[in-house]
Amino acid sequence: MKALVWHGKEDIRCDAVTDPRIEDPRDAIVRVTSCAICGSDLHLFHNFIPAMLPGDIMGHEMMGEVVEVGSGVNGQLKKGERIVIPFTIICGECEQCRRGNFSVCETTNRKKHLAEKVFGHPTAGLFGYTHLTGGYPGGQAEYVRVPFADKTHIKVPEGLSDEQVLFLGDILPTGWQAAVQCDIQPDDTVAIWGCGPVGQMAIRSAILLGAAQVIAIDRLPERLDMAEAAGAVTINFDEESVIERLNELTDGKGPEKCIDAVGMESYVSPWQPDTIYDRAKQMLMLESDRPHVLREMIYVCRPAGVISVPGVYGGLIDKFPMGLAMNKGLTFRMGQTHVNRWTDDLLRRIEEGQIDPSFVITHTARLEDGPEMYKVFRDKQDSCVKVVLKP
Amino acid sequence: MGYLSNISRSEGDPKVVHPGRSSLGGVDRLVRALGWFSLGLGLAELLAPRQFTRALGMPGQEMLVRSYGLREIGSGVLSLSPDKTTGLWSRVGGDALDVLTLAAAYRADNPKRDNVALALAAVAGIMVLDLIGAQGVTGRHRRASGERRRYSDRSGFPQGVQSARGAARRDFRTPADMQAAPATAALPNGGDLAASTG
């Protein structure tokens, strides 16, 4: 079969690979009908996430048709069913899964020994990601093996297109969880840094959850356009000061809730000197992430506010203003998404027409064109916001 | 390397049979090669400056050569990073500086004048490659200015923005483990938490 394979920094290839095989009774094989390139795939593309190996298949946003099931799936899935595959692999049985903390499932990371060394404790297995999270082959491929398939799936009701439901596997619940963990109140201002796909979903989630004001921060006009379309007030940080404008929009008090949908690769600009410092340290491997957005959020957030971090961080950050955060009494909530915790509810909202996540798709291409689309997405060319690939 | 890394995969995991076309273009590979060249030259200049000054008839200029070495290393690191466009243009600037320095050493009284001429020719050749690389990556990775798509009709709310505002509040409760601290949660009945705990 064909698959997009990581060969090194900025080197993704559409390779011919062997077909995946069932190796555990709880496995299923899915023929992928749609998959997407995620912003966090770009961190792998840039080799900022440790423990990737040449030959790893990319992709953690995918859906398709079940073509084979193991004997242990126990009728939970049948051949021919359409499913979206959540990017977090879950057993559904461990203590964390029973609490709904699916992204820290205690069972599914098959490389626990690595994760324990680096994270202290293992987290859930993830598709198409680092070997610290199991090194499971991803779904930017014609076929994917789904481990723990009896639990790791979202069934798609008839009548919904791939485009409407594909993002249930990651960016929609990620944006939703980012907003939910802010515990939005009707008089809250929610500020969201980054209008990429997760930021766009967080904006819509904050609107649905009834924030009085949603403010979206980015520098790319087309992304700000998209944010504005959902009812957000926008700030272009190339043109105005984020801190001044946020204070102006909140009577000097700052937003109660701040969401970081940027993560470890903050935009580098001379007007944000700390980003140059971080970039230099990152290149010399003295720091793994560029936390400009975190610093700005901590500075501008209203005291006793909430900082929500769906953006991916990979390792060590520097000059983290802990004193500000402590003295302002901020609450931090973060983590990979507990996808299945939210998907029943979100699927219902899609069916009822409350939200249609397909708005974010700007480019659709063949799987073979994937390597080129990585470049287009990374370089933000052709007003690209979200790429869907069709194997 | 890909074959070696298969050791870490399970039996049922797919393995590469035949590699396909890469996301790295020809110009990206040229830039990568120039980046490694820059690192190598920079290290040599930093660690063995006397070899350069002796060969070029520039005694006493070891510190200058060392500083050029640091510059080369900086350019090399940048050229090998996602910010390779900046890295390549910094190499072009560095080439110009090298040409000026060598031109100053190309004096009639320099016994190593021939070596300087050779070095000048080498720098000119590298400069051509750097220019090709810099222009190539700038063109390949830039966002085209001017035309952009408009997304102002992409609300994502099929029933409109107004009807979406707060729509989920009707049937969604924040789970207990994600509720905000009382300071920014809603005040009970519009009241005063301090008074209620007073």
Coordinates of C-alpha atoms in Angstrom, one line a residue:
Chain A
M1 CA 0.0 0.0 0.0
K2 CA 1.0 3.7 -0.2
A3 CA 1.7 5.8 2.9
L4 CA 3.3 9.0 3.9
V5 CA 6.5 8.1 5.7
W6 CA 8.8 10.2 7.9
H7 CA 12.4 9.9 6.8
G8 CA 13.9 12.8 8.7
K9 CA 13.6 16.6 9.1
E10 CA 11.3 18.0 6.5
D11 CA 11.6 14.8 4.6
I12 CA 8.2 13.1 4.1
R13 CA 7.7 10.6 1.3
C14 CA 4.9 8.8 -0.3
D15 CA 6.4 5.3 0.0
A16 CA 5.2 1.8 -1.0
V17 CA 5.0 -0.1 2.3
T18 CA 3.8 -3.5 3.4
D19 CA 0.2 -3.8 4.4
P20 CA -0.6 -3.7 8.1
R21 CA -1.6 -7.0 9.7
I22 CA -3.7 -7.9 12.7
E23 CA -1.4 -8.9 15.5
D24 CA -3.7 -8.8 18.5
P25 CA -7.3 -10.1 18.8
R26 CA -8.5 -6.5 19.6
D27 CA -7.1 -5.1 16.4
A28 CA -9.0 -4.1 13.3
I29 CA -7.8 -3.0 9.9
V30 CA -9.4 0.1 8.3
R31 CA -9.3 1.2 4.7
V32 CA -8.7 4.9 5.0
T33 CA -11.1 7.0 3.0
S34 CA -10.0 10.4 4.3
C35 CA -7.1 11.7 6.4
A36 CA -5.8 15.1 7.3
I37 CA -2.5 16.8 8.0
C38 CA -2.5 18.3 11.5
G39 CA -0.6 21.2 12.9
S40 CA 1.2 18.9 15.3
D41 CA 2.4 16.8 12.3
L42 CA 4.4 19.9 11.4
H43 CA 6.3 19.6 14.8
L44 CA 7.3 16.1 13.6
F45 CA 8.0 17.4 10.1
H46 CA 10.5 19.9 11.8
N47 CA 11.9 17.1 14.0
F48 CA 11.1 19.0 17.1
I49 CA 9.4 16.1 18.8
P50 CA 11.9 13.5 20.0
A51 CA 11.9 9.8 19.3
M52 CA 10.7 9.7 15.7
L53 CA 12.4 7.1 13.5
P54 CA 12.9 6.9 9.8
G55 CA 10.2 4.7 8.4
D56 CA 7.5 5.9 10.7
I57 CA 4.1 6.4 9.0
M58 CA 2.6 9.8 9.7
G59 CA -1.0 10.8 10.5
H60 CA -3.4 10.8 13.4
E61 CA -6.5 12.3 11.8
M62 CA -8.2 9.6 9.7
M63 CA -11.4 7.7 9.1
G64 CA -12.5 4.9 6.8
E65 CA -14.2 1.5 6.4
V66 CA -13.5 -1.5 8.6
V67 CA -12.2 -4.3 6.4
E68 CA -10.9 -6.8 9.0
V69 CA -11.5 -7.4 12.7
G70 CA -9.7 -9.5 15.2
S71 CA -11.4 -12.2 17.3
G72 CA -11.3 -10.1 20.4
V73 CA -13.3 -7.1 19.0
N74 CA -16.4 -9.0 20.2
G75 CA -18.9 -7.6 17.8
Q76 CA -18.1 -4.0 18.8
L77 CA -17.1 -3.4 15.1
K78 CA -18.1 -5.1 12.0
K79 CA -16.7 -5.3 8.5
G80 CA -18.0 -2.5 6.3
E81 CA -18.8 -0.1 9.1
R82 CA -17.6 3.5 8.7
I83 CA -15.6 4.8 11.6
V84 CA -13.6 7.9 12.6
I85 CA -10.4 6.9 14.5
P86 CA -9.6 9.0 17.5
F87 CA -5.9 9.9 17.7
T88 CA -5.6 8.6 21.3
I89 CA -5.7 4.8 21.5
I90 CA -7.7 3.7 24.5
C91 CA -8.4 0.5 26.3
G92 CA -11.6 1.7 28.0
E93 CA -10.8 -0.4 31.0
C94 CA -8.0 1.1 33.0
E95 CA -8.5 3.6 35.9
Q96 CA -7.7 6.6 33.7
C97 CA -10.1 5.5 30.9
R98 CA -12.9 4.9 33.5
R99 CA -12.4 8.5 34.7
G100 CA -12.6 9.8 31.2
N101 CA -8.9 10.7 31.1
F102 CA -8.4 8.8 27.8
S103 CA -5.3 10.6 26.7
V104 CA -3.4 9.1 29.6
C105 CA -4.7 5.6 29.2
E106 CA -2.5 3.3 31.2
T107 CA -2.6 0.4 28.8
T108 CA -2.2 1.3 25.2
N109 CA 1.3 2.8 25.0
R110 CA 3.3 -0.2 23.8
K111 CA 6.6 1.5 24.6
K112 CA 6.0 2.2 28.2
H113 CA 9.6 1.7 29.1
L114 CA 10.6 4.7 27.0
A115 CA 7.7 6.9 28.2
E116 CA 8.4 6.1 31.8
K117 CA 12.0 7.3 31.4
V118 CA 11.1 10.6 29.8
F119 CA 7.6 11.4 31.2
G120 CA 7.8 9.7 34.5
H121 CA 4.7 7.7 33.7
P122 CA 3.4 6.5 30.3
T123 CA 0.6 8.2 28.5
A124 CA -1.8 6.8 25.9
G125 CA -0.6 5.3 22.6
L126 CA -1.0 7.7 19.7
F127 CA -1.2 7.1 16.0
G128 CA 1.6 8.4 13.8
Y129 CA 3.5 10.1 16.5
T130 CA 6.7 9.7 18.5
H131 CA 7.8 6.4 19.9
L132 CA 7.4 7.9 23.3
T133 CA 3.7 7.4 22.7
G134 CA 4.0 3.9 21.2
G135 CA 5.3 4.6 17.7
Y136 CA 2.0 3.3 16.2
P137 CA 1.9 3.6 12.4
G138 CA -0.3 6.5 11.4
G139 CA -3.3 6.9 9.1
Q140 CA -1.9 8.9 6.2
A141 CA -2.0 5.7 4.4
E142 CA -4.3 3.5 2.4
Y143 CA -4.8 1.1 5.4
V144 CA -4.2 1.5 9.1
R145 CA -4.3 -1.1 11.9
V146 CA -6.3 0.1 14.9
P147 CA -5.2 -1.4 18.1
F148 CA -7.9 -1.8 20.9
A149 CA -10.3 -1.3 18.1
D150 CA -13.3 -2.4 20.2
K151 CA -12.9 0.9 22.1
T152 CA -10.8 3.1 19.8
H153 CA -13.4 4.2 17.3
I154 CA -16.3 6.5 16.6
K155 CA -19.1 5.0 14.5
V156 CA -20.4 7.3 11.8
P157 CA -24.1 7.4 11.3
E158 CA -25.5 7.2 7.7
G159 CA -26.0 10.5 5.9
L160 CA -22.9 12.3 7.1
S161 CA -20.0 12.9 4.7
D162 CA -16.3 12.2 5.6
E163 CA -15.7 15.9 5.7
Q164 CA -18.4 16.5 8.3
V165 CA -17.1 13.9 10.7
L166 CA -13.4 13.4 10.0
F167 CA -12.4 16.1 12.6
L168 CA -14.1 14.2 15.4
G169 CA -10.9 12.3 15.6
D170 CA -8.8 15.2 16.8
I171 CA -9.2 18.9 16.1
L172 CA -12.9 19.3 16.9
P173 CA -12.7 17.6 20.3
T174 CA -9.3 19.3 20.9
G175 CA -10.8 22.8 20.3
W176 CA -13.9 21.8 22.4
Q177 CA -11.8 20.5 25.3
A178 CA -9.7 23.6 25.2
A179 CA -12.9 25.7 25.7
V180 CA -14.6 23.3 28.1
Q181 CA -11.6 23.3 30.5
C182 CA -11.9 27.1 30.6
D183 CA -15.4 26.6 32.2
I184 CA -16.7 29.5 30.2
Q185 CA -19.3 31.7 31.9
P186 CA -21.7 34.0 30.1
D187 CA -19.8 37.2 31.0
D188 CA -16.3 35.8 30.1
T189 CA -13.9 37.0 27.5
V190 CA -12.0 34.2 25.9
A191 CA -8.8 35.0 24.0
I192 CA -7.5 32.4 21.6
W193 CA -3.9 32.6 20.3
G194 CA -3.5 30.9 16.9
C195 CA -6.2 30.7 14.2
G196 CA -5.0 27.4 12.7
P197 CA -7.4 24.4 12.6
V198 CA -7.4 23.8 16.4
G199 CA -7.8 27.6 17.1
Q200 CA -10.7 27.7 14.7
M201 CA -12.4 24.8 16.5
A202 CA -11.7 26.5 19.9
I203 CA -13.2 29.7 18.6
R204 CA -16.4 27.9 17.6
S205 CA -16.5 25.9 20.8
A206 CA -16.2 29.1 22.9
I207 CA -19.0 30.7 20.9
L208 CA -21.2 27.6 21.4
L209 CA -20.4 27.5 25.1
G210 CA -21.7 31.1 25.4
A211 CA -18.6 33.3 25.9
A212 CA -19.6 37.0 26.0
Q213 CA -16.6 37.9 23.8
V214 CA -14.2 35.7 21.8
I215 CA -11.0 37.2 20.7
A216 CA -8.8 35.5 18.0
I217 CA -5.1 36.4 17.6
D218 CA -3.0 35.6 14.5
R219 CA -1.1 37.3 11.7
L220 CA -2.5 35.7 8.6
P221 CA -5.4 37.6 7.1
E222 CA -7.2 34.6 5.7
R223 CA -7.2 32.8 9.1
L224 CA -8.4 36.0 10.8
D225 CA -11.1 36.1 8.1
M226 CA -12.2 32.6 9.1
A227 CA -12.2 33.5 12.8
E228 CA -14.2 36.6 12.2
A229 CA -16.8 34.6 10.2
A230 CA -17.6 32.7 13.4
G231 CA -18.2 35.9 15.4
A232 CA -14.7 36.5 16.9
V233 CA -13.1 39.9 17.4
T234 CA -9.7 39.6 15.7
I235 CA -6.2 40.9 16.5
N236 CA -3.5 40.9 13.9
F237 CA -0.3 40.9 16.0
D238 CA 1.7 42.1 12.9
E239 CA -0.3 45.3 13.1
E240 CA -1.2 45.9 16.7
S241 CA 0.0 45.1 20.2
V242 CA -1.8 42.1 21.6
I243 CA -1.5 43.1 25.2
E244 CA -2.7 46.7 24.6
R245 CA -5.6 45.6 22.4
L246 CA -6.7 42.8 24.8
N247 CA -6.7 45.2 27.7
E248 CA -8.7 47.7 25.6
L249 CA -11.3 45.1 24.8
T250 CA -11.6 44.1 28.5
D251 CA -11.7 47.5 30.2
G252 CA -8.1 47.0 31.3
K253 CA -8.8 43.8 33.2
G254 CA -7.6 41.2 30.7
P255 CA -9.4 38.2 29.4
E256 CA -10.6 35.7 32.0
K257 CA -9.9 32.7 29.9
C258 CA -6.9 32.3 27.6
I259 CA -6.3 29.5 25.1
D260 CA -3.0 28.6 23.6
A261 CA -3.7 27.0 20.2
V262 CA -0.1 27.7 19.0
G263 CA 2.1 25.5 21.1
M264 CA 5.8 25.0 20.7
E265 CA 6.5 26.9 17.5
S266 CA 5.5 30.5 18.2
Y267 CA 6.0 32.8 15.2
V268 CA 9.5 34.3 15.2
S269 CA 9.6 38.1 14.7
P270 CA 11.9 40.9 15.7
W271 CA 8.9 42.6 17.2
Q272 CA 8.7 39.7 19.7
P273 CA 12.4 39.6 20.8
D274 CA 11.9 36.6 23.1
T275 CA 11.0 34.5 20.0
I276 CA 14.4 35.2 18.5
Y277 CA 16.0 34.2 21.8
D278 CA 14.0 31.0 21.9
R279 CA 14.7 30.2 18.2
A280 CA 18.4 30.6 18.8
K281 CA 18.3 28.3 21.8
Q282 CA 16.1 25.8 20.0
M283 CA 18.6 25.6 17.1
L284 CA 21.4 25.0 19.6
M285 CA 19.3 22.3 21.3
L286 CA 19.3 24.3 24.6
E287 CA 15.5 24.5 24.6
S288 CA 13.0 22.5 22.7
D289 CA 10.0 24.8 22.5
R290 CA 9.3 28.5 21.8
P291 CA 6.8 29.5 24.5
H292 CA 6.1 33.1 23.5
V293 CA 2.4 32.6 23.6
L294 CA 2.5 31.1 27.1
R295 CA 4.5 34.1 28.4
E296 CA 2.0 36.6 26.8
M297 CA -1.0 34.7 28.1
I298 CA 0.3 34.7 31.6
Y299 CA 1.1 38.4 31.4
V300 CA -2.3 39.5 30.0
C301 CA -4.7 37.0 31.7
R302 CA -7.0 38.4 34.3
P303 CA -5.9 37.4 37.8
A304 CA -7.6 34.2 39.0
G305 CA -8.1 33.4 35.3
V306 CA -7.7 30.1 33.4
I307 CA -4.9 29.3 30.9
S308 CA -5.9 26.4 28.7
V309 CA -3.2 24.7 26.5
P310 CA -4.3 22.5 23.7
G311 CA -1.2 23.5 21.7
V312 CA 1.5 20.8 21.7
Y313 CA 4.7 21.3 23.7
G314 CA 7.5 18.9 23.2
G315 CA 9.9 19.2 26.1
L316 CA 11.7 22.0 27.9
I317 CA 10.9 25.7 27.9
D318 CA 12.9 28.6 29.2
K319 CA 12.0 31.9 30.9
F320 CA 8.7 30.7 32.0
P321 CA 7.2 33.5 34.2
M322 CA 6.2 31.3 37.1
G323 CA 6.2 34.2 39.5
L324 CA 3.5 36.0 37.5
A325 CA 1.4 32.9 37.2
M326 CA 1.7 32.1 40.9
N327 CA 1.0 35.6 42.1
K328 CA -2.0 36.1 39.7
G329 CA -3.4 32.8 40.9
L330 CA -3.8 31.4 37.5
T331 CA -5.2 27.9 36.8
F332 CA -3.5 25.9 34.1
R333 CA -5.3 23.1 32.2
M334 CA -3.6 21.2 29.4
G335 CA -3.1 17.9 27.8
Q336 CA -3.6 15.7 24.8
T337 CA -7.3 15.4 24.1
H338 CA -9.6 12.9 25.8
V339 CA -11.2 12.4 22.4
N340 CA -13.8 9.8 23.2
R341 CA -15.0 11.8 26.2
W342 CA -16.5 14.4 23.9
T343 CA -17.3 12.7 20.7
D344 CA -20.9 11.4 21.3
D345 CA -21.9 14.9 22.3
L346 CA -20.1 16.5 19.4
L347 CA -21.4 14.0 16.8
R348 CA -25.0 14.9 18.0
R349 CA -24.2 18.6 17.5
I350 CA -23.0 17.9 14.0
E351 CA -26.1 15.8 13.2
E352 CA -28.3 18.6 14.6
G353 CA -26.6 21.2 12.4
Q354 CA -25.2 23.1 15.4
I355 CA -21.7 23.0 13.9
D356 CA -20.2 21.8 10.6
P357 CA -16.5 21.3 11.0
S358 CA -15.9 21.0 7.3
F359 CA -15.7 24.8 7.1
V360 CA -12.0 24.5 7.9
I361 CA -11.0 22.4 4.8
T362 CA -9.2 24.6 2.3
H363 CA -7.3 22.0 0.3
T364 CA -8.2 18.4 -0.7
A365 CA -5.5 16.4 -2.5
R366 CA -4.5 12.8 -3.3
L367 CA -2.3 10.9 -0.8
E368 CA 0.5 10.9 -3.4
D369 CA 0.5 14.7 -3.2
G370 CA 0.9 14.6 0.6
P371 CA 4.7 15.5 0.6
E372 CA 4.0 18.6 -1.4
M373 CA 0.9 19.4 0.8
Y374 CA 3.1 19.3 3.9
K375 CA 5.2 22.1 2.3
V376 CA 2.1 24.1 1.3
F377 CA 0.6 23.8 4.8
R378 CA 3.8 24.6 6.6
D379 CA 4.6 27.6 4.4
K380 CA 0.9 28.7 4.7
Q381 CA 0.9 29.0 0.9
D382 CA -2.3 29.4 -1.2
S383 CA -4.1 30.5 2.0
C384 CA -3.9 27.0 3.3
V385 CA -5.6 26.3 6.6
K386 CA -6.4 22.6 6.5
V387 CA -5.4 19.8 4.1
V388 CA -7.5 16.7 3.6
L389 CA -5.9 13.8 1.7
K390 CA -7.8 11.1 -0.1
P391 CA -5.9 7.8 -0.3
Chain B
M1 CA 18.5 3.9 8.6
G2 CA 14.9 3.1 7.8
Y3 CA 15.7 -0.6 7.7
L4 CA 17.6 -0.4 11.0
S5 CA 14.6 1.3 12.7
N6 CA 12.4 -1.6 11.7
I7 CA 13.9 -3.3 14.7
S8 CA 11.7 -1.1 16.8
R9 CA 8.5 -2.1 14.9
S10 CA 6.2 -5.0 15.6
E11 CA 5.6 -7.8 13.1
G12 CA 2.3 -6.4 11.9
D13 CA 3.6 -2.8 11.4
P14 CA 4.0 -1.7 7.7
K15 CA 7.6 -1.4 6.5
V16 CA 9.0 0.6 3.7
V17 CA 9.4 -1.4 0.5
H18 CA 10.0 1.3 -2.0
P19 CA 10.7 5.0 -1.1
G20 CA 8.8 7.6 -3.0
R21 CA 9.2 11.3 -3.8
S22 CA 10.3 13.5 -1.0
S23 CA 8.9 16.7 0.3
L24 CA 12.5 18.0 0.1
G25 CA 13.0 19.7 -3.3
G26 CA 16.4 19.8 -5.1
V27 CA 17.0 23.2 -3.8
D28 CA 16.3 22.1 -0.2
R29 CA 19.0 19.4 -0.6
L30 CA 21.5 21.9 -2.0
V31 CA 20.8 24.2 1.0
R32 CA 21.3 21.3 3.4
A33 CA 24.6 20.5 1.7
L34 CA 25.7 24.1 2.0
G35 CA 24.6 24.1 5.6
W36 CA 26.8 21.2 6.5
F37 CA 29.7 22.8 4.4
S38 CA 29.2 25.9 6.5
L39 CA 29.4 24.0 9.8
G40 CA 32.5 22.1 8.6
L41 CA 34.3 25.3 7.4
G42 CA 33.2 27.2 10.5
L43 CA 34.6 24.5 12.8
A44 CA 37.9 24.4 10.9
E45 CA 38.2 28.2 11.1
L46 CA 37.4 28.2 14.8
L47 CA 39.8 25.4 15.7
A48 CA 42.7 25.9 13.3
P49 CA 42.8 29.6 12.4
R50 CA 46.6 29.6 12.0
Q51 CA 46.4 27.1 9.1
F52 CA 44.2 29.7 7.2
T53 CA 46.3 32.7 8.1
R54 CA 49.5 30.9 7.1
A55 CA 48.1 29.7 3.8
L56 CA 46.7 33.1 2.9
G57 CA 49.7 35.2 4.1
M58 CA 47.6 36.9 6.8
P59 CA 49.7 36.5 10.0
G60 CA 48.1 38.0 13.2
Q61 CA 44.6 37.7 11.8
E62 CA 43.7 34.5 13.8
M63 CA 41.0 36.2 15.8
L64 CA 39.3 37.5 12.6
V65 CA 39.4 34.0 11.2
R66 CA 37.9 32.6 14.4
S67 CA 35.1 35.2 14.3
Y68 CA 34.4 34.2 10.7
G69 CA 34.3 30.6 11.9
L70 CA 31.6 31.5 14.4
R71 CA 29.7 33.3 11.7
E72 CA 29.9 30.2 9.4
I73 CA 28.6 28.0 12.2
G74 CA 25.7 30.4 12.8
S75 CA 24.8 30.4 9.1
G76 CA 25.2 26.6 9.0
V77 CA 22.9 26.0 11.9
L78 CA 20.3 28.4 10.4
S79 CA 20.6 26.8 7.0
L80 CA 19.9 23.4 8.4
S81 CA 16.9 24.6 10.4
P82 CA 13.4 25.4 9.2
D83 CA 14.5 29.0 8.8
K84 CA 16.9 28.0 6.0
T85 CA 16.0 31.1 3.9
T86 CA 17.5 33.4 6.5
G87 CA 20.4 31.0 6.8
L88 CA 21.2 31.0 3.1
W89 CA 20.9 34.8 2.8
S90 CA 23.3 35.1 5.8
R91 CA 25.7 32.9 3.9
V92 CA 25.5 35.2 0.9
G93 CA 26.3 38.2 3.2
G94 CA 29.1 36.2 4.7
D95 CA 30.5 35.4 1.2
A96 CA 30.6 39.1 0.4
L97 CA 32.5 39.7 3.6
D98 CA 35.0 36.9 2.7
V99 CA 35.5 38.5 -0.7
L100 CA 36.3 41.9 0.8
T101 CA 38.7 40.3 3.3
L102 CA 40.5 38.3 0.7
A103 CA 40.6 41.2 -1.7
A104 CA 42.4 43.2 0.9
A105 CA 45.0 40.3 1.3
Y106 CA 45.5 40.2 -2.5
R107 CA 48.4 42.6 -2.4
A108 CA 51.6 42.5 -4.5
D109 CA 53.7 42.2 -1.3
N110 CA 51.8 39.1 -0.1
P111 CA 54.0 36.0 -0.7
K112 CA 50.9 33.9 -0.7
R113 CA 49.1 36.0 -3.3
D114 CA 48.5 32.9 -5.5
N115 CA 46.7 31.1 -2.6
V116 CA 44.6 34.2 -2.0
A117 CA 43.6 34.2 -5.7
L118 CA 42.6 30.5 -5.4
A119 CA 40.6 31.2 -2.3
L120 CA 38.9 34.1 -4.0
A121 CA 37.9 31.8 -6.9
A122 CA 36.6 29.2 -4.4
V123 CA 34.6 31.8 -2.5
A124 CA 33.1 33.1 -5.8
G125 CA 32.1 29.6 -6.8
I126 CA 30.5 29.0 -3.4
M127 CA 28.8 32.4 -3.6
V128 CA 27.1 31.4 -6.9
L129 CA 25.8 28.2 -5.2
D130 CA 24.7 30.2 -2.2
L131 CA 22.8 32.7 -4.4
I132 CA 21.2 29.8 -6.3
G133 CA 20.2 28.2 -3.0
A134 CA 19.0 31.5 -1.4
Q135 CA 16.9 32.5 -4.4
G136 CA 15.6 28.9 -4.8
V137 CA 14.4 28.5 -1.2
T138 CA 13.0 32.0 -1.1
G139 CA 10.9 31.2 -4.1
R140 CA 9.9 27.7 -3.0
H141 CA 8.9 28.5 0.5
R142 CA 7.5 32.1 0.3
R143 CA 3.8 32.9 0.6
A144 CA 2.8 34.5 -2.7
S145 CA 2.0 38.1 -2.0
G146 CA -1.2 39.7 -3.3
E147 CA -4.0 37.2 -4.0
R148 CA -5.4 35.5 -1.0
R149 CA -8.6 33.5 -0.5
R150 CA -11.4 35.0 1.4
Y151 CA -13.0 32.8 4.1
S152 CA -15.5 35.3 5.5
D153 CA -18.4 32.9 4.6
R154 CA -17.0 30.0 6.6
S155 CA -18.6 30.4 9.9
G156 CA -19.0 26.6 10.5
F157 CA -22.4 27.3 12.0
P158 CA -25.1 26.0 9.5
Q159 CA -27.8 27.8 11.5
G160 CA -25.9 31.1 11.7
V161 CA -23.7 32.7 14.2
Q162 CA -26.4 34.3 16.3
S163 CA -28.2 31.0 16.8
A164 CA -24.9 29.3 17.7
R165 CA -24.0 31.8 20.5
G166 CA -24.5 29.9 23.7
A167 CA -26.4 27.1 22.0
A168 CA -24.4 24.4 23.9
R169 CA -25.2 26.0 27.3
R170 CA -28.7 24.6 27.1
D171 CA -27.5 21.0 27.3
F172 CA -23.9 21.0 28.4
R173 CA -22.5 21.1 31.9
T174 CA -18.7 21.5 32.5
P175 CA -17.5 18.3 34.1
A176 CA -16.6 18.7 37.7
D177 CA -12.8 18.1 37.0
M178 CA -12.8 21.0 34.6
Q179 CA -14.7 23.7 36.5
A180 CA -12.9 27.0 37.2
A181 CA -11.9 28.1 40.6
P182 CA -14.7 30.2 42.2
A183 CA -12.9 33.4 41.5
T184 CA -13.8 33.3 37.8
A185 CA -16.8 30.9 38.0
A186 CA -20.2 32.6 38.0
L187 CA -21.0 34.2 41.3
P188 CA -23.9 32.4 43.1
N189 CA -27.2 34.2 42.1
G190 CA -25.2 37.2 41.2
G191 CA -24.2 37.4 44.8
D192 CA -20.9 37.9 46.6
L193 CA -18.9 34.8 47.4
A194 CA -16.9 36.7 50.0
A195 CA -20.2 37.6 51.8
S196 CA -21.6 34.1 51.5
T197 CA -18.5 32.6 53.2
G198 CA -18.1 35.6 55.5

